[in-house]
Short mmCIF file of C-alpha atoms and ligand atoms in Angstrom, two decimals:
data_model
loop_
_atom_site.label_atom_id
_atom_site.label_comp_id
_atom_site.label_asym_id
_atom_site.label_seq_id
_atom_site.Cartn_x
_atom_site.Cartn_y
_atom_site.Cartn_z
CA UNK A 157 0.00 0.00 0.00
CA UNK A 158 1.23 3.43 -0.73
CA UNK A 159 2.40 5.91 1.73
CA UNK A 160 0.30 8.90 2.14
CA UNK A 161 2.51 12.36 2.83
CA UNK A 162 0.10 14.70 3.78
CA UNK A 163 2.42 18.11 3.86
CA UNK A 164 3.61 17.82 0.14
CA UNK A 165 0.03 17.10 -1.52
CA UNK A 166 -1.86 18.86 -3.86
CA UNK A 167 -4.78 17.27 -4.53
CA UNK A 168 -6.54 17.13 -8.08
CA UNK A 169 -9.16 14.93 -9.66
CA UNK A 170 -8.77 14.35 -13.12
CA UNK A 171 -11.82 12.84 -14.99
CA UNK A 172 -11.01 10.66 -17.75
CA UNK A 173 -12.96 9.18 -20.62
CA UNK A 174 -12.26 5.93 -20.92
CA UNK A 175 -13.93 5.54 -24.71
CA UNK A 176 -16.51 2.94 -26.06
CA UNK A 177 -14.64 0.20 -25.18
CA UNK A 178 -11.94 -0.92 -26.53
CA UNK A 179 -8.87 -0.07 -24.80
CA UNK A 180 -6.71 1.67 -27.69
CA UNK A 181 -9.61 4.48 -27.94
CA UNK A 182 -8.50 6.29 -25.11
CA UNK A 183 -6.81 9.58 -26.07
CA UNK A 184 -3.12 9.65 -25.75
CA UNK A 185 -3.77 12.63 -22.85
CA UNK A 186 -5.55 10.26 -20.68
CA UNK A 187 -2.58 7.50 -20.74
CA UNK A 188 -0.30 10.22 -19.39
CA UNK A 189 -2.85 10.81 -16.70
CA UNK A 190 -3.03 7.76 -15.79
CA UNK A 191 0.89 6.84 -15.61
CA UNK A 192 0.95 9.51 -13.04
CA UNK A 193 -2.27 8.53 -10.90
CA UNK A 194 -2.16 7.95 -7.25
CA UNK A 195 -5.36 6.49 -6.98
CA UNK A 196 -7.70 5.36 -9.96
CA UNK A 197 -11.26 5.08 -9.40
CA UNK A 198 -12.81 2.83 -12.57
CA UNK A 199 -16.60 1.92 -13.86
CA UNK A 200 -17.88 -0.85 -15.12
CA UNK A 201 -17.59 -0.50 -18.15
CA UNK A 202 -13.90 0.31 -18.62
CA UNK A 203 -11.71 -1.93 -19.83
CA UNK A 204 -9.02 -3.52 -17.77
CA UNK A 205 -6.52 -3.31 -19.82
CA UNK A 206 -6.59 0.20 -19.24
CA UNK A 207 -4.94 -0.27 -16.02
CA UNK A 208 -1.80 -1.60 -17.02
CA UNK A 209 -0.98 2.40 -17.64
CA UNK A 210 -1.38 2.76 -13.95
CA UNK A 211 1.69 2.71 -11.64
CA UNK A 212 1.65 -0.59 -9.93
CA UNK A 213 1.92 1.00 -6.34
CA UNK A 214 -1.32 3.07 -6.72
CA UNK A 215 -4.29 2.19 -5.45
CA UNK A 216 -7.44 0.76 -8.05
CA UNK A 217 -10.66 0.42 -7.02
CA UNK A 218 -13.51 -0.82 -9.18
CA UNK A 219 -16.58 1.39 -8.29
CA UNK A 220 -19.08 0.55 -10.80
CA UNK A 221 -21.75 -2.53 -10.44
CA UNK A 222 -19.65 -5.92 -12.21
CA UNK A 223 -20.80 -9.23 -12.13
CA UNK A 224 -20.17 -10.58 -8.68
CA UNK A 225 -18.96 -7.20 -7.06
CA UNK A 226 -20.70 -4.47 -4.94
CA UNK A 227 -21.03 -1.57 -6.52
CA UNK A 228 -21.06 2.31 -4.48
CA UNK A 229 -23.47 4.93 -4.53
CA UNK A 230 -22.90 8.13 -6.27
CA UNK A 231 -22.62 9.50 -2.80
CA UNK A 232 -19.79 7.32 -1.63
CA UNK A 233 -17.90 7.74 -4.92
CA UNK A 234 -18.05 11.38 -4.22
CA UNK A 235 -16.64 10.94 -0.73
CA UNK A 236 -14.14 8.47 -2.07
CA UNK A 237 -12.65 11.21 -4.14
CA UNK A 238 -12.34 13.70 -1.60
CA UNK A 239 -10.77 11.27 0.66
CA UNK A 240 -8.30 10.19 -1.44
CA UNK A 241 -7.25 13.58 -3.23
CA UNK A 242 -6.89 14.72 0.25
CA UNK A 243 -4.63 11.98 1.32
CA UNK A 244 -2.67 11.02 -1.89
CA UNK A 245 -3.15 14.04 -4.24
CA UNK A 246 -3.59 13.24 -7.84
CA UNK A 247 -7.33 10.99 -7.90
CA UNK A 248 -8.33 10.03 -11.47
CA UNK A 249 -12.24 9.07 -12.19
CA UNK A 250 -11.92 6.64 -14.90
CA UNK A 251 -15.22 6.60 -17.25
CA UNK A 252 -16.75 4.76 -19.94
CA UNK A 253 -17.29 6.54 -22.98
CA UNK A 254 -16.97 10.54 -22.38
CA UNK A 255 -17.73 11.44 -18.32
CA UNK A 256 -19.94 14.61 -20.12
CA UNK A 257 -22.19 12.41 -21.75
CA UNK A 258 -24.76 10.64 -19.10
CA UNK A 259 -21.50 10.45 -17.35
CA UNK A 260 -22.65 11.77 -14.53
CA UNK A 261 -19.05 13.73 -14.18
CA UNK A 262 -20.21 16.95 -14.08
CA UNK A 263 -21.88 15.97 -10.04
CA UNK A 264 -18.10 14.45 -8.97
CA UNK A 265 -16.07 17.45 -9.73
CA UNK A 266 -19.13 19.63 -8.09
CA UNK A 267 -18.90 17.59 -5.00
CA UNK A 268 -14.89 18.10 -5.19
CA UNK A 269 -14.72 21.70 -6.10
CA UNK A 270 -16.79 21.99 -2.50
CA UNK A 271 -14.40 20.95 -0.62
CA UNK A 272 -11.33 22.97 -2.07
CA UNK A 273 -10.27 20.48 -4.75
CA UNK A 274 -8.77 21.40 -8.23
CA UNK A 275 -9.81 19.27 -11.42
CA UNK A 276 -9.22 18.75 -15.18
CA UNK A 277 -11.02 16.90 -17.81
CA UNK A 278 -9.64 14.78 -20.24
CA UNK A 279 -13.07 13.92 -22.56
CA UNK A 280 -13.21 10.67 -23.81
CA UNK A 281 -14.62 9.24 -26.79
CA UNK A 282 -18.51 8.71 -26.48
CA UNK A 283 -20.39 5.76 -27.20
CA UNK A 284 -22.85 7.61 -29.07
CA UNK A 285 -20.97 8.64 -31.88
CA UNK A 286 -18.13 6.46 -31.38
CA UNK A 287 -20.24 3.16 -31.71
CA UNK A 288 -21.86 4.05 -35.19
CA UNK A 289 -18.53 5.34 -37.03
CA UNK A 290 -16.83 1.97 -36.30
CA UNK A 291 -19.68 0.58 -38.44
CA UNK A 292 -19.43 2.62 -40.97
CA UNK A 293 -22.52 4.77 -40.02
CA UNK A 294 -22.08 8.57 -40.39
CA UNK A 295 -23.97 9.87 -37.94
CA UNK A 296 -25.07 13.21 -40.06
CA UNK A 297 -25.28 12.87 -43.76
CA UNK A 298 -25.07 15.78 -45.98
CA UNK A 299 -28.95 16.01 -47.93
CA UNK A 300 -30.06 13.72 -45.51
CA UNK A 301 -30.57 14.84 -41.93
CA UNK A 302 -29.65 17.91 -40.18
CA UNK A 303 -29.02 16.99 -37.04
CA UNK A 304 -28.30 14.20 -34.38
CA UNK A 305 -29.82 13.97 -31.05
CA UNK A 306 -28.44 11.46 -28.27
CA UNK A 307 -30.92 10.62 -25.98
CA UNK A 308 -30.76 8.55 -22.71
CA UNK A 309 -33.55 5.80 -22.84
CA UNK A 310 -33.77 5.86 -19.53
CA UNK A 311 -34.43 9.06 -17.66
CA UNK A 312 -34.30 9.46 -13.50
CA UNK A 313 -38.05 8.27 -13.17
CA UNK A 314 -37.11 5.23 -14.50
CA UNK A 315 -39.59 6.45 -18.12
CA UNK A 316 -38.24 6.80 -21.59
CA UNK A 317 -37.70 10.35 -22.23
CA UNK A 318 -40.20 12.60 -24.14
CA UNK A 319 -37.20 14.28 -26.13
CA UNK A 320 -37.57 10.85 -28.57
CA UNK A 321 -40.99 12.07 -29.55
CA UNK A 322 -39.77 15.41 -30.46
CA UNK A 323 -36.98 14.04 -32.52
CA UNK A 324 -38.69 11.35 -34.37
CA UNK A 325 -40.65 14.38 -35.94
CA UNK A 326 -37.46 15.46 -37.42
CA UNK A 327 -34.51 14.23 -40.12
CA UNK A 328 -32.80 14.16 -36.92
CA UNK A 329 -30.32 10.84 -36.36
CA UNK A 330 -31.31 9.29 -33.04
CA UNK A 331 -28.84 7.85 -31.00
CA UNK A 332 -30.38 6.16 -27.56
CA UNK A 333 -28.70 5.05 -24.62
CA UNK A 334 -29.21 3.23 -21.98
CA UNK A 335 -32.37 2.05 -24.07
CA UNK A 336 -32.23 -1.49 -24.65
CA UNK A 337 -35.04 -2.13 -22.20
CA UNK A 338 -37.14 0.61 -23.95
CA UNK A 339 -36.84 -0.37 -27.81
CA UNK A 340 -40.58 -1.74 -27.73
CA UNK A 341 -41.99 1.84 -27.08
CA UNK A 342 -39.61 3.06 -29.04
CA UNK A 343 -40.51 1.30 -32.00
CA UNK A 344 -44.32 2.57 -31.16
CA UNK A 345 -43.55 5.74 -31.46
CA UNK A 346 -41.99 5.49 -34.61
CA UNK A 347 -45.07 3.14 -35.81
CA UNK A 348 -47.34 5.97 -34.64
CA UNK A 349 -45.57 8.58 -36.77
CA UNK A 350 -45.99 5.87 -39.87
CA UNK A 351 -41.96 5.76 -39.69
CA UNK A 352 -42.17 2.27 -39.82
CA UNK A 353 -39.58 1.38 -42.64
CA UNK A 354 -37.24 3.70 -40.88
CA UNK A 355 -33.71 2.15 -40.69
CA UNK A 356 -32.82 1.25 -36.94
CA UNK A 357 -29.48 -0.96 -35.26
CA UNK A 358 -28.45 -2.00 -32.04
CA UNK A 359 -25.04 -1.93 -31.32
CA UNK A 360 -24.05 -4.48 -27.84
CA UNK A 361 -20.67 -4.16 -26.73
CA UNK A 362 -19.18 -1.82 -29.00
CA UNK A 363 -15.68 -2.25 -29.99
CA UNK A 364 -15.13 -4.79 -27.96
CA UNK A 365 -14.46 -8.84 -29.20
CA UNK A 366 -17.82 -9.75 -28.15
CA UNK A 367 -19.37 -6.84 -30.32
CA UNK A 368 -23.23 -7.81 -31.38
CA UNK A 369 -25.06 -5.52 -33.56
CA UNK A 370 -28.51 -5.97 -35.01
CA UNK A 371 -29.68 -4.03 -37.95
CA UNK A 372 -33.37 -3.50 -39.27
CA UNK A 373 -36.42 -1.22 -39.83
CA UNK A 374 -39.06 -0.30 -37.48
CA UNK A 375 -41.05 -3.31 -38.37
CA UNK A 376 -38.09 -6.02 -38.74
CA UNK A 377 -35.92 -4.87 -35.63
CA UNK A 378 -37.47 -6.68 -32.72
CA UNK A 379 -37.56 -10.20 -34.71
CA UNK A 380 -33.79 -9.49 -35.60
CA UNK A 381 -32.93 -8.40 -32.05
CA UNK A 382 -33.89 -11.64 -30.40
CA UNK A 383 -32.48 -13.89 -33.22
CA UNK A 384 -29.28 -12.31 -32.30
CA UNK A 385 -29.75 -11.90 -28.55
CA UNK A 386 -28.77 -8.53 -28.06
CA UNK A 387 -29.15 -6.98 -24.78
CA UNK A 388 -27.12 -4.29 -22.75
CA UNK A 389 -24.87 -2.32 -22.51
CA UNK A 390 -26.43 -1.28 -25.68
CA UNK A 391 -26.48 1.80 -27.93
CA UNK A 392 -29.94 2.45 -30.70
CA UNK A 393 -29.28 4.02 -33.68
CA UNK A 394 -32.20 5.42 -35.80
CA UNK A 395 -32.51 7.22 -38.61
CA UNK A 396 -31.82 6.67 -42.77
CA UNK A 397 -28.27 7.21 -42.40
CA UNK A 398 -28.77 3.67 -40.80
CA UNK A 399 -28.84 2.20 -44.53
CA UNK A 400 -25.10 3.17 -45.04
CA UNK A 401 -23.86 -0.23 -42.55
CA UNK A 402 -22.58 -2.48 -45.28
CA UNK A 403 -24.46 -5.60 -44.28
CA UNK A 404 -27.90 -2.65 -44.26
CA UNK A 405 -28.62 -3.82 -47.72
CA UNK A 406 -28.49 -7.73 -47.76
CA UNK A 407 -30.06 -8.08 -44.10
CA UNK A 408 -33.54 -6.09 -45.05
CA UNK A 409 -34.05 -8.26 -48.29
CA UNK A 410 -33.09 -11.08 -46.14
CA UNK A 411 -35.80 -10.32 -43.46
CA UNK A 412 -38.63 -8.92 -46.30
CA UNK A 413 -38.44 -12.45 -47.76
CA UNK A 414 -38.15 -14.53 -44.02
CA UNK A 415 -41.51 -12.53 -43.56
CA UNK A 416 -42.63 -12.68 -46.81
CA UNK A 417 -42.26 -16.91 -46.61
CA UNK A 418 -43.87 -17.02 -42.87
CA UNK A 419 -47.39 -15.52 -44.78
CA UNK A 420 -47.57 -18.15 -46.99
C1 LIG B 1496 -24.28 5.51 -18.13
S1 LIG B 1496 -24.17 5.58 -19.87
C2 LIG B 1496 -22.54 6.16 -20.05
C3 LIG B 1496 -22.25 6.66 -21.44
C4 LIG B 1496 -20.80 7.07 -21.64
N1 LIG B 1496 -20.47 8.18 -20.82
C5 LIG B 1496 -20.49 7.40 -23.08
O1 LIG B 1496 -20.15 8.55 -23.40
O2 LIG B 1496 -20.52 6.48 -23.91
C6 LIG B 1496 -24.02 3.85 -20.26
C7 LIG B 1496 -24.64 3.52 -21.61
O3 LIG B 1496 -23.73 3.83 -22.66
C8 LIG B 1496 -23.90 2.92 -23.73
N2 LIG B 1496 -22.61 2.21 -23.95
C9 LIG B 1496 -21.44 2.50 -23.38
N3 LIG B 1496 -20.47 1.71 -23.86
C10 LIG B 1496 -21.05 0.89 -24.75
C11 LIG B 1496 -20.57 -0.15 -25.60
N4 LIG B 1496 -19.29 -0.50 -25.64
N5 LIG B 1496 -21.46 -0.78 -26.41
C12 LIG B 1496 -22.75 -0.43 -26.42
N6 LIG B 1496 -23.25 0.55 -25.65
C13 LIG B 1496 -22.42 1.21 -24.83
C14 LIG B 1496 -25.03 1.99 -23.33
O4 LIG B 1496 -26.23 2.54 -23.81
C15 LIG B 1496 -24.96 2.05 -21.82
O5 LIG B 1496 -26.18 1.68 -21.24
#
């Protein structure tokens, strides 16, 4: 265990994003932060490789829910932070994607800056847009949409958020996290809108070796979902820009005649 030497320390917290997933995303800025890290406090959803960076003395503490370990409240991650930076100095918040993007960073450097601590972000590459590039999908297309929203699926009540009814009345590319659980009503609302040939994919695991992605239209999606057993962490991507994956093409002909053969 390290020694702590309280006279000489300046504590900082630096947030770093982590990326999608796999562990050469992570910006070359972040590396350096985290060969000089005293402590490292990690999610979930970072890869482990990422730690090899970290000086083998420092402390590493997994703080995100993982299969067989406790996870902490946002609370005692905050506390965590300010404990450590005060006793070690240099604290780094290691995050999944980019900690600005349903991060939830913005709340740990508040709670910090409260009790006299300085901070730095290092963003990170987000899921969101991350996710569909590495298949090919350009998230805005010129002549085709004018915008992209990126929407959390879930909001604090637990409910889908009313922002994806708002969007799915525009060109807009949707990207929805934290969703997975949602796509049902999120297909309804397209349905209701008559969008129902709109291009849609689900991306599992981005980036990663175990990568599953499912790709569709409002009506096919759900069928093609299960087939492939996608479920979370997952990323929704909706919109015609969609159409550009490279396997787009062959899977909808394949699913128009699956469904054409199951009528007859
Ligand atoms: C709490 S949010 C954090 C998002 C993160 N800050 C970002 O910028 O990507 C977690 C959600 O991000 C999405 N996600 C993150 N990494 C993913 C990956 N490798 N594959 C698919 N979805 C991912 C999923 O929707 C997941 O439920």
């Amino acid at each position: 265990m390290m020694k702590a030497n309280n006279k000489n320390i300046s504590p900082l917290l630096t947030l770093i994003g982590a990326g999608p997933g796999d562990p050469d995303l992570i910006t070359v800025k972040g590396v350096k932060a985290l060969s000089k890290a005293k402590v490292v406090l990690y999610d979930a959803l970072v890869h482990l490789d990422l730690l090899n960076y970290v000086p083998e003395t420092s402390i590493k503490i997994l703080v995100g829910k993982r299969a067989g370990s406790l996870s902490y409240t946002q609370d005692e991650i905050n506390k965590l932070i300010v404990k450590y930076a005060k006793k070690y100095g240099r604290v780094v918040r290691l995050k999944g994607g980019d900690p600005f993007i349903f991060g939830r960073g913005k709340e740990e450097i508040d709670y910090a800056t409260k009790f006299g601590i300085k901070n730095e972000v290092i963003p990170g590459l987000t899921s969101s847009t991350s996710l569909p590039a590495l298949q090919g999908i350009s998230l805005t297309t010129r002549g085709v949409n004018e915008s992209f929203w990126v929407v959390t699926g879930t909001t604090q009540s637990g409910l889908l958020s009313s922002d994806i009814s708002l969007a799915a009345r525009s060109t807009a590319t949707v990207v929805v996290l934290m969703g997975r659980n949602k796509l049902l009503e999120i297909i309804s609302i397209y349905k209701s809108l008559g969008r129902e040939n709109l291009p849609i994919a689900l991306i599992q695991n981005g980036s990663l070796p175990n990568e599953k992605i499912a790709l569709g239209t409002m009506k096919t999606i759900e069928e093609e979902v299960c087939r492939k057993g996608v479920g979370t962490p997952a990323i929704i991507v909706i919109g015609e820009v969609v159409n550009q994956h490279p396997d787009y093409l062959f899977k909808t002909i394949e699913q128009k005649l699956l469904q054409d053969y199951s009528k007859n």
